[in-house]
């Protein structure tokens, strides 16, 4: 197995929320094993503050497992994850909850509460985790729904909405507490190409409007490169490429080229099998 | 298969079973502990009491009524053979209050509310709604399981009491109204022969069944596999295991409380 190739380190000016080196999240030598399967095999990766970093890779490369470590749903076997200056592999309980409150998460299927209306779904984090008045909650929910283009849909239930609208509502719920970091797990899964483009535009616009650090796992290759500042290519549980979208696209890595070609021809699993 | 492989498999099975049992018990302990830890959400408790308790009321009245009617019919025909039809009220009330009330009410609530609970939590697990709670720094056991546990402890004894009362009147309607057992002896017999201990035995059982049913149904739903058959399997297992445990606990509680 070849060593991970970091094409270029970003020269980004640190934002006030970022670590001194300008990274909102730093992952070092992350390992995770399920039974006999080594899913993460020493992932090392930086997520610069105020940028969109997209994790791509063939099926089984460890993208989703890595994201589940970043959003603190899983604990690694070894390695460190530093989020906003806190090593989350060494803390628990309330300290972990304090880190969780810094980020919003958009799940693959939205994960909206189907027994609640759009308004109640978006208001949920505010109702449960803040002491805002009803009026303040209502204002914040309407403002966030407007930002994702869902004004007037407050009373709808998830089952009454299209897939694209559900993603928007879930994005509004992730944004309503104004997080510093937004994590997206394959946000365009199940959407047609038109809606995929619209969601990509929305992600870029939202990142700029809310000054977010965005971590995204996506299979929309190469379309997602257009809205990404940086790309991390995972293969066999390791970071194989890491750089700006242009740098990664220009890389001479054979595995990445096979991955791109497999995607282009619709042979999604070819590289996964080959790898 | 060699002997070593057989021993390995047996060992793995034992370790897996002990691990699952440990997780099962820890799940109950954490759900109980979180009932007493802030933040307290009375609206969640009330909502679950409505779903488990109030929404099960019609079914409990229906089943309680028919159970009492059958007891009245069978009891009258049996007791008349021995010239003891005056003891009908005592027999119906004791059978209902000590045994059939808690057991049948618990099985009915399992079928109606427990299965729905397992399916709801299973569906939330498979659509990542439980993960969404965790990511929002909301403890899913405290938010989803503890209120159900509390509602079960509160609702089961109440529903069992209603089941018993309706059943006793059902027995009266058939035994006295239709079959002609002596009217005065029915309620006088109950008043004379039923003790506070009999009533409390039934209520203790209902309390334990409330914990067992909520524990099993929440655990099975919460740990449903994230696949197409995960929710249906969790629901089936929840109902079957709850029903078996209700009868098993009934035997042990009867042995202790007799």
mmCIF file with all atom_site columns, N, CA and C in Angstrom, chain A residues 68 71 73 97 100-101 103 105 107-109 111-114 116 124-125 127-129 173 185, chain B residues 38-39 41 43-44 47 120 123-124 127-138 143 226:
data_model
loop_
_atom_site.group_PDB
_atom_site.id
_atom_site.type_symbol
_atom_site.label_atom_id
_atom_site.label_alt_id
_atom_site.label_comp_id
_atom_site.label_asym_id
_atom_site.label_entity_id
_atom_site.label_seq_id
_atom_site.pdbx_PDB_ins_code
_atom_site.Cartn_x
_atom_site.Cartn_y
_atom_site.Cartn_z
_atom_site.occupancy
_atom_site.B_iso_or_equiv
_atom_site.pdbx_formal_charge
_atom_site.auth_seq_id
_atom_site.auth_comp_id
_atom_site.auth_asym_id
_atom_site.auth_atom_id
_atom_site.pdbx_PDB_model_num
ATOM 1   N N  . UNK A 1 68  ? -18.660 9.271  10.513 1.00 0.00 ? 68  UNK A N  1
ATOM 2   C CA . UNK A 1 68  ? -19.261 8.901  11.806 1.00 0.00 ? 68  UNK A CA 1
ATOM 3   C C  . UNK A 1 68  ? -18.285 9.100  12.958 1.00 0.00 ? 68  UNK A C  1
ATOM 4   N N  . UNK A 1 71  ? -18.468 13.064 13.384 1.00 0.00 ? 71  UNK A N  1
ATOM 5   C CA . UNK A 1 71  ? -19.662 13.570 14.081 1.00 0.00 ? 71  UNK A CA 1
ATOM 6   C C  . UNK A 1 71  ? -19.885 12.852 15.419 1.00 0.00 ? 71  UNK A C  1
ATOM 7   N N  . UNK A 1 73  ? -20.279 9.795  16.372 1.00 0.00 ? 73  UNK A N  1
ATOM 8   C CA . UNK A 1 73  ? -21.160 8.638  16.545 1.00 0.00 ? 73  UNK A CA 1
ATOM 9   C C  . UNK A 1 73  ? -20.352 7.367  16.761 1.00 0.00 ? 73  UNK A C  1
ATOM 10  N N  . UNK A 1 97  ? -20.652 16.627 24.393 1.00 0.00 ? 97  UNK A N  1
ATOM 11  C CA . UNK A 1 97  ? -21.875 17.342 23.997 1.00 0.00 ? 97  UNK A CA 1
ATOM 12  C C  . UNK A 1 97  ? -21.560 18.786 23.615 1.00 0.00 ? 97  UNK A C  1
ATOM 13  N N  . UNK A 1 100 ? -20.348 18.682 20.214 1.00 0.00 ? 100 UNK A N  1
ATOM 14  C CA . UNK A 1 100 ? -21.472 18.383 19.300 1.00 0.00 ? 100 UNK A CA 1
ATOM 15  C C  . UNK A 1 100 ? -22.284 19.649 18.990 1.00 0.00 ? 100 UNK A C  1
ATOM 16  N N  . UNK A 1 101 ? -22.374 20.537 19.964 1.00 0.00 ? 101 UNK A N  1
ATOM 17  C CA . UNK A 1 101 ? -23.177 21.740 19.751 1.00 0.00 ? 101 UNK A CA 1
ATOM 18  C C  . UNK A 1 101 ? -22.524 22.705 18.773 1.00 0.00 ? 101 UNK A C  1
ATOM 19  N N  . UNK A 1 103 ? -21.454 21.704 15.801 1.00 0.00 ? 103 UNK A N  1
ATOM 20  C CA . UNK A 1 103 ? -21.697 21.325 14.413 1.00 0.00 ? 103 UNK A CA 1
ATOM 21  C C  . UNK A 1 103 ? -23.127 20.885 14.135 1.00 0.00 ? 103 UNK A C  1
ATOM 22  N N  . UNK A 1 105 ? -25.512 18.495 11.346 1.00 0.00 ? 105 UNK A N  1
ATOM 23  C CA . UNK A 1 105 ? -25.291 17.310 10.520 1.00 0.00 ? 105 UNK A CA 1
ATOM 24  C C  . UNK A 1 105 ? -26.496 17.079 9.608  1.00 0.00 ? 105 UNK A C  1
ATOM 25  N N  . UNK A 1 107 ? -27.991 14.178 7.444  1.00 0.00 ? 107 UNK A N  1
ATOM 26  C CA . UNK A 1 107 ? -27.858 12.742 7.197  1.00 0.00 ? 107 UNK A CA 1
ATOM 27  C C  . UNK A 1 107 ? -28.289 12.405 5.771  1.00 0.00 ? 107 UNK A C  1
ATOM 28  N N  . UNK A 1 108 ? -27.848 11.217 5.352  1.00 0.00 ? 108 UNK A N  1
ATOM 29  C CA . UNK A 1 108 ? -28.078 10.793 3.967  1.00 0.00 ? 108 UNK A CA 1
ATOM 30  C C  . UNK A 1 108 ? -29.565 10.852 3.590  1.00 0.00 ? 108 UNK A C  1
ATOM 31  N N  . UNK A 1 109 ? -30.428 10.332 4.475  1.00 0.00 ? 109 UNK A N  1
ATOM 32  C CA . UNK A 1 109 ? -31.859 10.324 4.169  1.00 0.00 ? 109 UNK A CA 1
ATOM 33  C C  . UNK A 1 109 ? -32.590 11.484 4.853  1.00 0.00 ? 109 UNK A C  1
ATOM 34  N N  . UNK A 1 111 ? -33.132 12.189 7.887  1.00 0.00 ? 111 UNK A N  1
ATOM 35  C CA . UNK A 1 111 ? -33.382 11.854 9.304  1.00 0.00 ? 111 UNK A CA 1
ATOM 36  C C  . UNK A 1 111 ? -34.315 12.858 9.969  1.00 0.00 ? 111 UNK A C  1
ATOM 37  N N  . UNK A 1 112 ? -35.271 13.381 9.188  1.00 0.00 ? 112 UNK A N  1
ATOM 38  C CA . UNK A 1 112 ? -36.285 14.255 9.793  1.00 0.00 ? 112 UNK A CA 1
ATOM 39  C C  . UNK A 1 112 ? -37.208 13.406 10.649 1.00 0.00 ? 112 UNK A C  1
ATOM 40  N N  . UNK A 1 113 ? -37.720 13.972 11.723 1.00 0.00 ? 113 UNK A N  1
ATOM 41  C CA . UNK A 1 113 ? -38.666 13.237 12.564 1.00 0.00 ? 113 UNK A CA 1
ATOM 42  C C  . UNK A 1 113 ? -40.020 13.220 11.846 1.00 0.00 ? 113 UNK A C  1
ATOM 43  N N  . UNK A 1 114 ? -40.448 12.032 11.429 1.00 0.00 ? 114 UNK A N  1
ATOM 44  C CA . UNK A 1 114 ? -41.620 11.981 10.553 1.00 0.00 ? 114 UNK A CA 1
ATOM 45  C C  . UNK A 1 114 ? -42.933 12.278 11.266 1.00 0.00 ? 114 UNK A C  1
ATOM 46  N N  . UNK A 1 116 ? -43.278 14.900 13.075 1.00 0.00 ? 116 UNK A N  1
ATOM 47  C CA . UNK A 1 116 ? -43.303 16.356 13.295 1.00 0.00 ? 116 UNK A CA 1
ATOM 48  C C  . UNK A 1 116 ? -43.396 17.101 11.967 1.00 0.00 ? 116 UNK A C  1
ATOM 49  N N  . UNK A 1 124 ? -36.816 21.964 16.604 1.00 0.00 ? 124 UNK A N  1
ATOM 50  C CA . UNK A 1 124 ? -36.486 20.952 17.622 1.00 0.00 ? 124 UNK A CA 1
ATOM 51  C C  . UNK A 1 124 ? -35.184 21.236 18.389 1.00 0.00 ? 124 UNK A C  1
ATOM 52  N N  . UNK A 1 125 ? -34.060 21.486 17.701 1.00 0.00 ? 125 UNK A N  1
ATOM 53  C CA . UNK A 1 125 ? -32.813 21.738 18.460 1.00 0.00 ? 125 UNK A CA 1
ATOM 54  C C  . UNK A 1 125 ? -32.919 22.972 19.353 1.00 0.00 ? 125 UNK A C  1
ATOM 55  N N  . UNK A 1 127 ? -35.800 24.164 20.721 1.00 0.00 ? 127 UNK A N  1
ATOM 56  C CA . UNK A 1 127 ? -36.718 23.842 21.822 1.00 0.00 ? 127 UNK A CA 1
ATOM 57  C C  . UNK A 1 127 ? -36.006 23.006 22.882 1.00 0.00 ? 127 UNK A C  1
ATOM 58  N N  . UNK A 1 128 ? -35.218 22.040 22.410 1.00 0.00 ? 128 UNK A N  1
ATOM 59  C CA . UNK A 1 128 ? -34.598 21.093 23.344 1.00 0.00 ? 128 UNK A CA 1
ATOM 60  C C  . UNK A 1 128 ? -33.324 21.610 23.992 1.00 0.00 ? 128 UNK A C  1
ATOM 61  N N  . UNK A 1 129 ? -32.586 22.465 23.281 1.00 0.00 ? 129 UNK A N  1
ATOM 62  C CA . UNK A 1 129 ? -31.243 22.807 23.768 1.00 0.00 ? 129 UNK A CA 1
ATOM 63  C C  . UNK A 1 129 ? -31.041 24.288 24.105 1.00 0.00 ? 129 UNK A C  1
ATOM 64  N N  . UNK A 1 173 ? -32.636 22.312 9.634  1.00 0.00 ? 173 UNK A N  1
ATOM 65  C CA . UNK A 1 173 ? -32.518 21.850 11.023 1.00 0.00 ? 173 UNK A CA 1
ATOM 66  C C  . UNK A 1 173 ? -31.043 21.836 11.472 1.00 0.00 ? 173 UNK A C  1
ATOM 67  N N  . UNK A 1 185 ? -23.658 13.992 4.812  1.00 0.00 ? 185 UNK A N  1
ATOM 68  C CA . UNK A 1 185 ? -23.429 12.608 4.394  1.00 0.00 ? 185 UNK A CA 1
ATOM 69  C C  . UNK A 1 185 ? -24.206 12.334 3.107  1.00 0.00 ? 185 UNK A C  1
ATOM 70  N N  . UNK B 2 38  ? -31.878 15.468 35.224 1.00 0.00 ? 38  UNK B N  1
ATOM 71  C CA . UNK B 2 38  ? -32.365 16.524 34.334 1.00 0.00 ? 38  UNK B CA 1
ATOM 72  C C  . UNK B 2 38  ? -31.721 16.424 32.954 1.00 0.00 ? 38  UNK B C  1
ATOM 73  N N  . UNK B 2 39  ? -32.292 16.997 31.912 1.00 0.00 ? 39  UNK B N  1
ATOM 74  C CA . UNK B 2 39  ? -33.513 17.815 31.940 1.00 0.00 ? 39  UNK B CA 1
ATOM 75  C C  . UNK B 2 39  ? -34.783 16.961 32.027 1.00 0.00 ? 39  UNK B C  1
ATOM 76  N N  . UNK B 2 41  ? -38.641 16.329 31.246 1.00 0.00 ? 41  UNK B N  1
ATOM 77  C CA . UNK B 2 41  ? -39.550 16.720 30.160 1.00 0.00 ? 41  UNK B CA 1
ATOM 78  C C  . UNK B 2 41  ? -40.945 16.148 30.437 1.00 0.00 ? 41  UNK B C  1
ATOM 79  N N  . UNK B 2 43  ? -43.789 16.929 29.407 1.00 0.00 ? 43  UNK B N  1
ATOM 80  C CA . UNK B 2 43  ? -44.662 16.790 28.229 1.00 0.00 ? 43  UNK B CA 1
ATOM 81  C C  . UNK B 2 43  ? -44.407 15.458 27.510 1.00 0.00 ? 43  UNK B C  1
ATOM 82  N N  . UNK B 2 44  ? -43.154 14.964 27.569 1.00 0.00 ? 44  UNK B N  1
ATOM 83  C CA . UNK B 2 44  ? -42.864 13.659 26.957 1.00 0.00 ? 44  UNK B CA 1
ATOM 84  C C  . UNK B 2 44  ? -43.499 12.540 27.771 1.00 0.00 ? 44  UNK B C  1
ATOM 85  N N  . UNK B 2 47  ? -47.234 12.609 27.085 1.00 0.00 ? 47  UNK B N  1
ATOM 86  C CA . UNK B 2 47  ? -47.517 12.096 25.735 1.00 0.00 ? 47  UNK B CA 1
ATOM 87  C C  . UNK B 2 47  ? -47.492 10.569 25.730 1.00 0.00 ? 47  UNK B C  1
ATOM 88  N N  . UNK B 2 120 ? -41.851 1.894  15.998 1.00 0.00 ? 120 UNK B N  1
ATOM 89  C CA . UNK B 2 120 ? -41.501 3.323  15.891 1.00 0.00 ? 120 UNK B CA 1
ATOM 90  C C  . UNK B 2 120 ? -39.999 3.540  16.152 1.00 0.00 ? 120 UNK B C  1
ATOM 91  N N  . UNK B 2 123 ? -37.980 2.031  13.335 1.00 0.00 ? 123 UNK B N  1
ATOM 92  C CA . UNK B 2 123 ? -38.011 2.893  12.152 1.00 0.00 ? 123 UNK B CA 1
ATOM 93  C C  . UNK B 2 123 ? -37.096 4.112  12.362 1.00 0.00 ? 123 UNK B C  1
ATOM 94  N N  . UNK B 2 124 ? -37.114 4.652  13.569 1.00 0.00 ? 124 UNK B N  1
ATOM 95  C CA . UNK B 2 124 ? -36.226 5.798  13.866 1.00 0.00 ? 124 UNK B CA 1
ATOM 96  C C  . UNK B 2 124 ? -34.763 5.385  13.771 1.00 0.00 ? 124 UNK B C  1
ATOM 97  N N  . UNK B 2 127 ? -33.799 4.924  9.996  1.00 0.00 ? 127 UNK B N  1
ATOM 98  C CA . UNK B 2 127 ? -33.729 6.170  9.211  1.00 0.00 ? 127 UNK B CA 1
ATOM 99  C C  . UNK B 2 127 ? -32.802 7.208  9.865  1.00 0.00 ? 127 UNK B C  1
ATOM 100 N N  . UNK B 2 128 ? -31.971 6.751  10.765 1.00 0.00 ? 128 UNK B N  1
ATOM 101 C CA . UNK B 2 128 ? -30.934 7.574  11.410 1.00 0.00 ? 128 UNK B CA 1
ATOM 102 C C  . UNK B 2 128 ? -31.482 8.691  12.294 1.00 0.00 ? 128 UNK B C  1
ATOM 103 N N  . UNK B 2 129 ? -32.779 8.600  12.659 1.00 0.00 ? 129 UNK B N  1
ATOM 104 C CA . UNK B 2 129 ? -33.352 9.645  13.523 1.00 0.00 ? 129 UNK B CA 1
ATOM 105 C C  . UNK B 2 129 ? -32.739 9.583  14.931 1.00 0.00 ? 129 UNK B C  1
ATOM 106 N N  . UNK B 2 130 ? -32.377 8.362  15.373 1.00 0.00 ? 130 UNK B N  1
ATOM 107 C CA . UNK B 2 130 ? -31.757 8.241  16.698 1.00 0.00 ? 130 UNK B CA 1
ATOM 108 C C  . UNK B 2 130 ? -30.348 8.820  16.663 1.00 0.00 ? 130 UNK B C  1
ATOM 109 N N  . UNK B 2 131 ? -29.632 8.574  15.556 1.00 0.00 ? 131 UNK B N  1
ATOM 110 C CA . UNK B 2 131 ? -28.308 9.194  15.388 1.00 0.00 ? 131 UNK B CA 1
ATOM 111 C C  . UNK B 2 131 ? -28.434 10.715 15.370 1.00 0.00 ? 131 UNK B C  1
ATOM 112 N N  . UNK B 2 132 ? -29.516 11.204 14.733 1.00 0.00 ? 132 UNK B N  1
ATOM 113 C CA . UNK B 2 132 ? -29.720 12.659 14.656 1.00 0.00 ? 132 UNK B CA 1
ATOM 114 C C  . UNK B 2 132 ? -29.856 13.249 16.060 1.00 0.00 ? 132 UNK B C  1
ATOM 115 N N  . UNK B 2 133 ? -30.552 12.548 16.941 1.00 0.00 ? 133 UNK B N  1
ATOM 116 C CA . UNK B 2 133 ? -30.675 13.028 18.325 1.00 0.00 ? 133 UNK B CA 1
ATOM 117 C C  . UNK B 2 133 ? -29.304 13.097 18.988 1.00 0.00 ? 133 UNK B C  1
ATOM 118 N N  . UNK B 2 134 ? -28.512 12.035 18.819 1.00 0.00 ? 134 UNK B N  1
ATOM 119 C CA . UNK B 2 134 ? -27.177 11.999 19.430 1.00 0.00 ? 134 UNK B CA 1
ATOM 120 C C  . UNK B 2 134 ? -26.330 13.161 18.927 1.00 0.00 ? 134 UNK B C  1
ATOM 121 N N  . UNK B 2 135 ? -26.367 13.384 17.617 1.00 0.00 ? 135 UNK B N  1
ATOM 122 C CA . UNK B 2 135 ? -25.557 14.456 17.027 1.00 0.00 ? 135 UNK B CA 1
ATOM 123 C C  . UNK B 2 135 ? -26.010 15.825 17.537 1.00 0.00 ? 135 UNK B C  1
ATOM 124 N N  . UNK B 2 136 ? -27.314 15.940 17.889 1.00 0.00 ? 136 UNK B N  1
ATOM 125 C CA . UNK B 2 136 ? -27.810 17.212 18.436 1.00 0.00 ? 136 UNK B CA 1
ATOM 126 C C  . UNK B 2 136 ? -27.536 17.332 19.937 1.00 0.00 ? 136 UNK B C  1
ATOM 127 N N  . UNK B 2 137 ? -26.703 16.421 20.466 1.00 0.00 ? 137 UNK B N  1
ATOM 128 C CA . UNK B 2 137 ? -26.343 16.416 21.901 1.00 0.00 ? 137 UNK B CA 1
ATOM 129 C C  . UNK B 2 137 ? -27.558 16.140 22.783 1.00 0.00 ? 137 UNK B C  1
ATOM 130 N N  . UNK B 2 138 ? -28.517 15.373 22.242 1.00 0.00 ? 138 UNK B N  1
ATOM 131 C CA . UNK B 2 138 ? -29.683 14.953 23.032 1.00 0.00 ? 138 UNK B CA 1
ATOM 132 C C  . UNK B 2 138 ? -29.529 13.455 23.278 1.00 0.00 ? 138 UNK B C  1
ATOM 133 N N  . UNK B 2 143 ? -34.329 10.677 26.039 1.00 0.00 ? 143 UNK B N  1
ATOM 134 C CA . UNK B 2 143 ? -35.421 11.326 25.309 1.00 0.00 ? 143 UNK B CA 1
ATOM 135 C C  . UNK B 2 143 ? -36.504 10.329 24.873 1.00 0.00 ? 143 UNK B C  1
ATOM 136 N N  . UNK B 2 226 ? -30.433 -2.145 10.717 1.00 0.00 ? 226 UNK B N  1
ATOM 137 C CA . UNK B 2 226 ? -30.733 -1.161 9.674  1.00 0.00 ? 226 UNK B CA 1
ATOM 138 C C  . UNK B 2 226 ? -30.856 -1.840 8.325  1.00 0.00 ? 226 UNK B C  1
#
